[in-house]
Amino acid sequence: GAGVSQSPSNKVTEKGKDVELRCDPISGHTALYWYRQSLGQGLEFLIYFQGNSAPDKSGLPSDRFSAERTGGSVSTLTIQRTQQEDSAVYLCASSLAGGREETQYFGPGTRLLVL
Amino acid sequence: SQQGEEDPQALSIQEGENATMNCSYKTSINNLQWYRQNSGRGLVHLILIRSNEREKHSGRLRVTLDTSKKSSSLLITASRAADTASYFCATSSSYGKLTFGQGTILTVHP
């Protein structure tokens, strides 16, 4: 079946603008994760959704970052008033139920460049 | 935050040679996982080793875990040019949140 998809593949924006990044997890996967990969910080956890439970937002770097997951499926990561340090690859992953031994399936990522 | 160090940061070998990458972590773990990333994009899960296991094999991959030293190694035998990628170790929280190492960039020359 289809894997995790993300859109757009690439996004170039100007400092101060808002951006929305989209993730379509594998159908039937209840757990969804967002990670960020940047040169300076490596791979970092951002946020985790599991079913209808309150998300774990502990990895969001500032209040300019927010995410939602509608209907337990598609997720949108929104960055408001983008800054140059937000430039990174944003990766989404999903797993069947969010267990610690479950394989996470990653999307191809969205490469964000803030000018 | 990063879980720990991986070494080497970069490894360059010839096809047919073995590649060994090491990972250290800081906290006690339930399991440790290895992921591969091509061209800076999506990661692919390779193998998971539980804290009560010392060694695990999957095809040309061999993973060892030493919980007393908080370290793990990934060995790729008989490497191929297609193995060229970045390799990351990661530890998992109770709900699957992954904390990654800094990664090793492997280049296999044909």
GROMACS .gro file of C-alpha atoms in nm:
model
  225
    1GLY     CA    1   0.000   0.000   0.000
    2ALA     CA    2   0.095   0.366  -0.004
    3GLY     CA    3   0.355   0.492   0.237
    4VAL     CA    4   0.367   0.816   0.430
    5SER     CA    5   0.340   1.116   0.202
    6GLN     CA    6   0.434   1.476   0.270
    7SER     CA    7   0.373   1.797   0.085
    8PRO     CA    8   0.520   2.014  -0.038
    9SER     CA    9   0.854   1.848  -0.111
   10ASN     CA   10   1.028   2.181  -0.100
   11LYS     CA   11   0.919   2.518   0.033
   12VAL     CA   12   1.100   2.847   0.005
   13THR     CA   13   0.957   3.133   0.205
   14GLU     CA   14   1.051   3.474   0.326
   15LYS     CA   15   1.129   3.546   0.686
   16GLY     CA   16   0.815   3.641   0.875
   17LYS     CA   17   0.574   3.446   0.657
   18ASP     CA   18   0.364   3.153   0.782
   19VAL     CA   19   0.401   2.805   0.632
   20GLU     CA   20   0.195   2.487   0.649
   21LEU     CA   21   0.343   2.143   0.601
   22ARG     CA   22   0.121   1.843   0.542
   23CYS     CA   23   0.158   1.477   0.631
   24ASP     CA   24  -0.058   1.185   0.517
   25PRO     CA   25   0.020   0.882   0.733
   26ILE     CA   26  -0.025   0.521   0.635
   27SER     CA   27  -0.392   0.430   0.646
   28GLY     CA   28  -0.484   0.268   0.977
   29HIS     CA   29  -0.182   0.400   1.166
   30THR     CA   30  -0.297   0.572   1.483
   31ALA     CA   31   0.041   0.716   1.585
   32LEU     CA   32   0.195   1.010   1.400
   33TYR     CA   33   0.522   1.187   1.472
   34TRP     CA   34   0.689   1.500   1.342
   35TYR     CA   35   1.068   1.536   1.348
   36ARG     CA   36   1.301   1.805   1.225
   37GLN     CA   37   1.645   1.757   1.077
   38SER     CA   38   1.883   2.050   1.060
   39LEU     CA   39   2.258   2.083   1.022
   40GLY     CA   40   2.309   2.227   1.364
   41GLN     CA   41   2.070   2.016   1.569
   42GLY     CA   42   2.053   1.684   1.388
   43LEU     CA   43   1.729   1.486   1.407
   44GLU     CA   44   1.488   1.618   1.670
   45PHE     CA   45   1.145   1.510   1.785
   46LEU     CA   46   0.878   1.779   1.757
   47ILE     CA   47   0.533   1.639   1.835
   48TYR     CA   48   0.342   1.311   1.869
   49PHE     CA   49  -0.023   1.229   1.806
   50GLN     CA   50  -0.197   0.910   1.917
   51GLY     CA   51  -0.558   0.861   1.824
   52ASN     CA   52  -0.781   1.111   2.002
   53SER     CA   53  -0.543   1.165   2.293
   54ALA     CA   54  -0.386   1.502   2.366
   55PRO     CA   55  -0.064   1.534   2.164
   56ASP     CA   56   0.282   1.537   2.318
   57LYS     CA   57   0.409   1.880   2.215
   58SER     CA   58   0.723   1.867   2.426
   59GLY     CA   59   0.958   1.892   2.129
   60LEU     CA   60   0.813   2.205   1.968
   61PRO     CA   61   1.092   2.467   1.981
   62SER     CA   62   0.872   2.773   2.027
   63ASP     CA   63   0.511   2.888   2.035
   64ARG     CA   64   0.541   2.976   1.667
   65PHE     CA   65   0.512   2.605   1.598
   66SER     CA   66   0.180   2.425   1.615
   67ALA     CA   67   0.034   2.108   1.470
   68GLU     CA   68  -0.302   1.947   1.439
   69ARG     CA   69  -0.430   1.613   1.325
   70THR     CA   70  -0.779   1.612   1.184
   71GLY     CA   71  -0.996   1.303   1.198
   72GLY     CA   72  -0.708   1.097   1.328
   73SER     CA   73  -0.545   1.097   0.987
   74VAL     CA   74  -0.384   1.392   0.805
   75SER     CA   75  -0.162   1.621   1.007
   76THR     CA   76  -0.056   1.978   0.943
   77LEU     CA   77   0.248   2.142   1.099
   78THR     CA   78   0.225   2.521   1.097
   79ILE     CA   79   0.514   2.756   1.155
   80GLN     CA   80   0.417   3.117   1.209
   81ARG     CA   81   0.644   3.415   1.147
   82THR     CA   82   0.919   3.193   1.010
   83GLN     CA   83   1.280   3.263   1.102
   84GLN     CA   84   1.596   3.161   0.920
   85GLU     CA   85   1.676   2.910   1.192
   86ASP     CA   86   1.355   2.726   1.099
   87SER     CA   87   1.523   2.614   0.777
   88ALA     CA   88   1.540   2.236   0.795
   89VAL     CA   89   1.391   1.915   0.663
   90TYR     CA   90   1.065   1.835   0.839
   91LEU     CA   91   0.996   1.463   0.856
   92CYS     CA   92   0.671   1.291   0.940
   93ALA     CA   93   0.642   0.929   1.051
   94SER     CA   94   0.359   0.698   1.144
   95SER     CA   95   0.328   0.367   1.323
   96LEU     CA   96   0.044   0.128   1.388
   97ALA     CA   97  -0.022   0.209   1.753
   98GLY     CA   98   0.275   0.405   1.888
   99GLY     CA   99   0.446   0.129   2.083
  100ARG     CA  100   0.814   0.156   2.163
  101GLU     CA  101   0.902  -0.146   1.953
  102GLU     CA  102   0.690  -0.057   1.653
  103THR     CA  103   0.854   0.035   1.326
  104GLN     CA  104   0.803   0.394   1.231
  105TYR     CA  105   0.755   0.463   0.861
  106PHE     CA  106   0.891   0.794   0.748
  107GLY     CA  107   0.777   1.020   0.468
  108PRO     CA  108   1.023   1.179   0.226
  109GLY     CA  109   1.020   1.506   0.418
  110THR     CA  110   0.960   1.871   0.336
  111ARG     CA  111   1.272   2.080   0.286
  112LEU     CA  112   1.201   2.429   0.418
  113LEU     CA  113   1.424   2.722   0.334
  114VAL     CA  114   1.357   3.055   0.501
  115LEU     CA  115   1.524   3.347   0.325
  116SER     CA  116   1.844   1.680   2.201
  117GLN     CA  117   2.069   1.404   2.077
  118GLN     CA  118   2.090   1.071   2.251
  119GLY     CA  119   2.463   1.039   2.212
  120GLU     CA  120   2.757   1.009   1.985
  121GLU     CA  121   2.806   0.803   1.675
  122ASP     CA  122   3.142   0.730   1.532
  123PRO     CA  123   3.289   0.761   1.293
  124GLN     CA  124   3.111   1.068   1.162
  125ALA     CA  125   3.210   0.960   0.812
  126LEU     CA  126   3.334   0.631   0.670
  127SER     CA  127   3.464   0.566   0.320
  128ILE     CA  128   3.526   0.209   0.201
  129GLN     CA  129   3.548  -0.001  -0.113
  130GLU     CA  130   3.276  -0.238  -0.230
  131GLY     CA  131   3.310  -0.577  -0.069
  132GLU     CA  132   3.462  -0.443   0.252
  133ASN     CA  133   3.282  -0.445   0.585
  134ALA     CA  134   3.158  -0.125   0.746
  135THR     CA  135   3.130  -0.082   1.121
  136MET     CA  136   2.951   0.207   1.287
  137ASN     CA  137   2.928   0.270   1.659
  138CYS     CA  138   2.671   0.444   1.871
  139SER     CA  139   2.670   0.546   2.235
  140TYR     CA  140   2.367   0.652   2.434
  141LYS     CA  141   2.309   0.818   2.767
  142THR     CA  142   1.999   0.679   2.934
  143SER     CA  143   1.881   0.329   3.016
  144ILE     CA  144   1.689   0.181   2.727
  145ASN     CA  145   1.429  -0.076   2.636
  146ASN     CA  146   1.556  -0.111   2.282
  147LEU     CA  147   1.787   0.051   2.030
  148GLN     CA  148   1.708   0.089   1.663
  149TRP     CA  149   1.910   0.161   1.353
  150TYR     CA  150   1.782   0.368   1.062
  151ARG     CA  151   1.920   0.447   0.720
  152GLN     CA  152   1.872   0.770   0.529
  153ASN     CA  153   1.943   0.828   0.163
  154SER     CA  154   2.010   1.175   0.026
  155GLY     CA  155   1.893   1.359   0.338
  156ARG     CA  156   1.531   1.250   0.308
  157GLY     CA  157   1.310   0.987   0.465
  158LEU     CA  158   1.451   0.733   0.706
  159VAL     CA  159   1.410   0.359   0.672
  160HIS     CA  160   1.404   0.129   0.972
  161LEU     CA  161   1.676  -0.137   0.953
  162ILE     CA  162   1.679  -0.334   1.276
  163LEU     CA  163   1.576  -0.323   1.640
  164ILE     CA  164   1.766  -0.484   1.925
  165ARG     CA  165   1.613  -0.518   2.271
  166SER     CA  166   1.800  -0.439   2.588
  167ASN     CA  167   1.812  -0.809   2.685
  168GLU     CA  168   1.971  -0.905   2.352
  169ARG     CA  169   2.342  -0.886   2.279
  170GLU     CA  170   2.348  -0.951   1.909
  171LYS     CA  171   2.103  -0.960   1.621
  172HIS     CA  172   2.135  -1.035   1.252
  173SER     CA  173   1.932  -0.935   0.950
  174GLY     CA  174   2.074  -1.027   0.611
  175ARG     CA  175   2.410  -0.851   0.579
  176LEU     CA  176   2.347  -0.650   0.895
  177ARG     CA  177   2.475  -0.743   1.237
  178VAL     CA  178   2.395  -0.533   1.543
  179THR     CA  179   2.548  -0.569   1.886
  180LEU     CA  180   2.442  -0.406   2.210
  181ASP     CA  181   2.641  -0.361   2.528
  182THR     CA  182   2.415  -0.210   2.792
  183SER     CA  183   2.697  -0.194   3.048
  184LYS     CA  184   2.886   0.041   2.818
  185LYS     CA  185   2.570   0.201   2.677
  186SER     CA  186   2.690   0.135   2.326
  187SER     CA  187   2.585  -0.042   2.009
  188SER     CA  188   2.749  -0.121   1.679
  189LEU     CA  189   2.615  -0.183   1.331
  190LEU     CA  190   2.818  -0.400   1.097
  191ILE     CA  191   2.739  -0.416   0.726
  192THR     CA  192   2.919  -0.704   0.562
  193ALA     CA  193   3.023  -0.724   0.197
  194SER     CA  194   2.919  -0.366   0.136
  195ARG     CA  195   2.775  -0.248  -0.193
  196ALA     CA  196   2.766   0.094  -0.357
  197ALA     CA  197   2.393   0.096  -0.286
  198ASP     CA  198   2.469   0.093   0.088
  199THR     CA  199   2.594   0.451   0.056
  200ALA     CA  200   2.376   0.647   0.298
  201SER     CA  201   2.365   0.798   0.644
  202TYR     CA  202   2.304   0.561   0.932
  203PHE     CA  203   2.147   0.663   1.262
  204CYS     CA  204   2.093   0.486   1.588
  205ALA     CA  205   1.790   0.580   1.795
  206THR     CA  206   1.640   0.499   2.131
  207SER     CA  207   1.268   0.489   2.187
  208SER     CA  208   1.043   0.620   2.462
  209SER     CA  209   0.745   0.422   2.587
  210TYR     CA  210   0.526   0.561   2.311
  211GLY     CA  211   0.782   0.545   2.033
  212LYS     CA  212   0.933   0.891   2.044
  213LEU     CA  213   1.275   0.845   1.886
  214THR     CA  214   1.590   1.016   2.007
  215PHE     CA  215   1.858   0.994   1.741
  216GLY     CA  216   2.234   0.989   1.740
  217GLN     CA  217   2.427   1.222   1.517
  218GLY     CA  218   2.470   0.966   1.242
  219THR     CA  219   2.749   0.817   1.034
  220ILE     CA  220   2.784   0.902   0.665
  221LEU     CA  221   2.890   0.588   0.480
  222THR     CA  222   3.032   0.606   0.129
  223VAL     CA  223   3.095   0.279  -0.055
  224HIS     CA  224   3.308   0.317  -0.366
  225PRO     CA  225   3.244   0.077  -0.657
   0.00000   0.00000   0.00000
